Short mmCIF file of C-alpha atoms in Angstrom, two decimals:
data_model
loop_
_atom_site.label_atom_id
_atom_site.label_comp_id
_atom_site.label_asym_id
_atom_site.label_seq_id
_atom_site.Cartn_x
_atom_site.Cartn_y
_atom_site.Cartn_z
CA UNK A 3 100.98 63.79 85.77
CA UNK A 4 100.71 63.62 89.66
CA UNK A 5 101.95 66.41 91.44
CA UNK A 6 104.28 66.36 94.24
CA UNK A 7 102.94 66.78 97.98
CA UNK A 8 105.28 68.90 98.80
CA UNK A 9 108.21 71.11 96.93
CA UNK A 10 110.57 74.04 97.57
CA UNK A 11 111.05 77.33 95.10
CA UNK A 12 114.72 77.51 94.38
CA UNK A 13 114.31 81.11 94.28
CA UNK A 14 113.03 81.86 97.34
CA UNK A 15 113.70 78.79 99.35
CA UNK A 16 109.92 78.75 100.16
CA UNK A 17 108.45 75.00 100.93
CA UNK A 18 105.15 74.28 99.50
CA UNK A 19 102.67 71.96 100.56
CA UNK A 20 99.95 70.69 98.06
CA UNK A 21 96.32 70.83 99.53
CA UNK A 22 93.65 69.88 97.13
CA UNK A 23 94.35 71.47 93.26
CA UNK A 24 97.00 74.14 95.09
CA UNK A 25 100.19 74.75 96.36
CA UNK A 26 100.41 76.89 99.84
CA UNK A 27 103.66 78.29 101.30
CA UNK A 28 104.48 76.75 104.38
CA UNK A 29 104.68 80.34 106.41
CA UNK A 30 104.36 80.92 109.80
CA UNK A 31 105.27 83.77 112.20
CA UNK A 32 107.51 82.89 114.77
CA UNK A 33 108.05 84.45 118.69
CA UNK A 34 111.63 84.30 119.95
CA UNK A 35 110.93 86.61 122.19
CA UNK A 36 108.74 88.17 124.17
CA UNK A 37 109.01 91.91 124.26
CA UNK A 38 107.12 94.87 126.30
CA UNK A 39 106.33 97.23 123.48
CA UNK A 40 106.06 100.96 124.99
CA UNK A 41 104.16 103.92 123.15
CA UNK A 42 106.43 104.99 120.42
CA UNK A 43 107.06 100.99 119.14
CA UNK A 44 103.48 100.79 119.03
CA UNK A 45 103.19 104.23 117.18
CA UNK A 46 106.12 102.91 114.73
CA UNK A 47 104.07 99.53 114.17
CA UNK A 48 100.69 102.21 113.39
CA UNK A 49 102.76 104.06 110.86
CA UNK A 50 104.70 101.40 109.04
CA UNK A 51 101.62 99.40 109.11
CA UNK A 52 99.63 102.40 107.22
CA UNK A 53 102.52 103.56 105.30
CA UNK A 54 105.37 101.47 104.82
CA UNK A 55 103.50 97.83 104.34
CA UNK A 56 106.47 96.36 102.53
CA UNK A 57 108.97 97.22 106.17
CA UNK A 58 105.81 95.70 108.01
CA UNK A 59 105.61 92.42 105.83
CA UNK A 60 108.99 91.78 105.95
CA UNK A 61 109.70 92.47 109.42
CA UNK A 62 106.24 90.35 110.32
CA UNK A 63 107.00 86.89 107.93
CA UNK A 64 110.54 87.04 108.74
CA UNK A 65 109.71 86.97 112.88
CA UNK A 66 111.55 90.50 113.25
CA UNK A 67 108.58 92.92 113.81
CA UNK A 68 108.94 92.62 118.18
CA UNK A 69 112.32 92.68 117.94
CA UNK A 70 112.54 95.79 115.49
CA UNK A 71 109.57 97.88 117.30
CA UNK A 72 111.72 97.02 121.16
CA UNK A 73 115.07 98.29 119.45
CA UNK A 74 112.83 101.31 118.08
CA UNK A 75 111.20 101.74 121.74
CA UNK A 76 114.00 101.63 123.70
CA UNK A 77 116.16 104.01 121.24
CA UNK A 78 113.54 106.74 121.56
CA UNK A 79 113.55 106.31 125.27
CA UNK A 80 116.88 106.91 125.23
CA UNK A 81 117.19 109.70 122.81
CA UNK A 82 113.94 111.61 124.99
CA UNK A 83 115.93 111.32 128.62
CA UNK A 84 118.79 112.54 127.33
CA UNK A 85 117.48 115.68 125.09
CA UNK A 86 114.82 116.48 127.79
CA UNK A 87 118.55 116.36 130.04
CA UNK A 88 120.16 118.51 127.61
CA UNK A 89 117.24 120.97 126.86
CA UNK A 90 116.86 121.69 131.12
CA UNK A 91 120.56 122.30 131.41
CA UNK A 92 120.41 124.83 128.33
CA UNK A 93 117.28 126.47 130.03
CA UNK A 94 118.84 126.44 133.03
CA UNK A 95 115.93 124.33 134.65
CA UNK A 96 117.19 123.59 137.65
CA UNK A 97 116.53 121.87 140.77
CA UNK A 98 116.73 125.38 142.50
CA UNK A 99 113.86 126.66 140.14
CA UNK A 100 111.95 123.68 141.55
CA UNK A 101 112.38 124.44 144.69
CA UNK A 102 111.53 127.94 144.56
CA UNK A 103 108.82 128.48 142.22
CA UNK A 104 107.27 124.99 141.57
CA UNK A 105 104.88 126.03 139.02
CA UNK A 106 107.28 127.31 136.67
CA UNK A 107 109.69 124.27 137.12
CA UNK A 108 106.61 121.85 136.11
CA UNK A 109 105.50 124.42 132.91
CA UNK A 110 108.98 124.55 131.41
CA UNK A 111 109.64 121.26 131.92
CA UNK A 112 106.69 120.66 130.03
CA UNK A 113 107.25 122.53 127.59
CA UNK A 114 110.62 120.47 127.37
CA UNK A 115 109.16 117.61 127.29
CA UNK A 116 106.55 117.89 124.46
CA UNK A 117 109.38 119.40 122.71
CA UNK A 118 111.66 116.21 122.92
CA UNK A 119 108.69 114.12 121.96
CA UNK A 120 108.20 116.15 119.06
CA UNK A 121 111.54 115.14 117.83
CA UNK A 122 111.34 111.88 118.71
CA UNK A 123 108.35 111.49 116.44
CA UNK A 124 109.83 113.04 113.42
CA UNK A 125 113.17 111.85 113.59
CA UNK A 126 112.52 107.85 114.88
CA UNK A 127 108.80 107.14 114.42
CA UNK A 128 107.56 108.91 111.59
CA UNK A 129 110.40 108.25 109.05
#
C-alpha cells in the first residue's frame, strides 16, 4: 500500500506531509505583528513558559504569544499609572511635598511605586 504525500487529521484539521517512513505536521509560527514587549510581558512569557507550558504552546503554535504578552504589557502599564495615581492622592503626595522637602517626595513615592509593582506582579503576571 503506498501512502499518501500529504493528508489532513479530521480531528484537528492538521495537514501532514510524508517525508521518508513519517508523517510531519505542517506547523509553523506565524508574525502578524510586530510588537515592543516591555518588562512585565517578558516576565509573563518567563512564568508561563516555566509554569504554565500548555498557555505558552498554545499561544506560541497558534501565532498569539506577541499579541497576548503586548495586551498583558500594556494592561499592567495601565493598571501601575493609575494605582501609583491613586496611592499619592491617598498619601497625600503632593506636588507641594515635592517642592518643599524633595527627599521625602522621591522616598514615598518609592515606596508607592514598588508597592504598585508588587500588585501588578501578583495580580497580572504571576497568575
Amino acid at each position: 500500500m503506498e501512502l499518501k504525500k500529504e493528508y489532513i487529521d479530521e480531528k484537528t484539521e492538521i495537514a501532514y506531509t510524508l517525508k521518508g517512513n513519517y508523517y510531519f505536521p505542517n506547523l509553523s509560527i506565524t508574525k502578524d505583528r510586530n510588537f515592543t514587549i516591555g518588562r512585565y510581558g517578558k516576565a509573563r512569557l518567563r512564568y508561563i513558559k516555566q509554569y504554565n507550558k500548555v498557555l505558552y504552546n498554545n499561544l506560541l503554535l497558534n501565532g498569539k504569544l506577541d499579541t497576548y504578552l503586548h495586551s498583558i504589557d500594556m494592561k499592567c502599564n495601565t493598571v501601575l499609572e493609575s494605582l501609583i495615581t491613586k496611592l499619592a492622592k491617598q498619601e497625600n503626595v503632593t506636588e507641594d511635598l515635592k517642592a518643599s522637602y524633595q527627599l521625602e517626595w522621591v522616598t514615598r513615592m518609592n515606596n508607592i511605586k514598588n508597592r504598585a509593582e508588587e500588585i501588578i506582579y501578583n495580580e497580572y503576571v504571576y497568575i
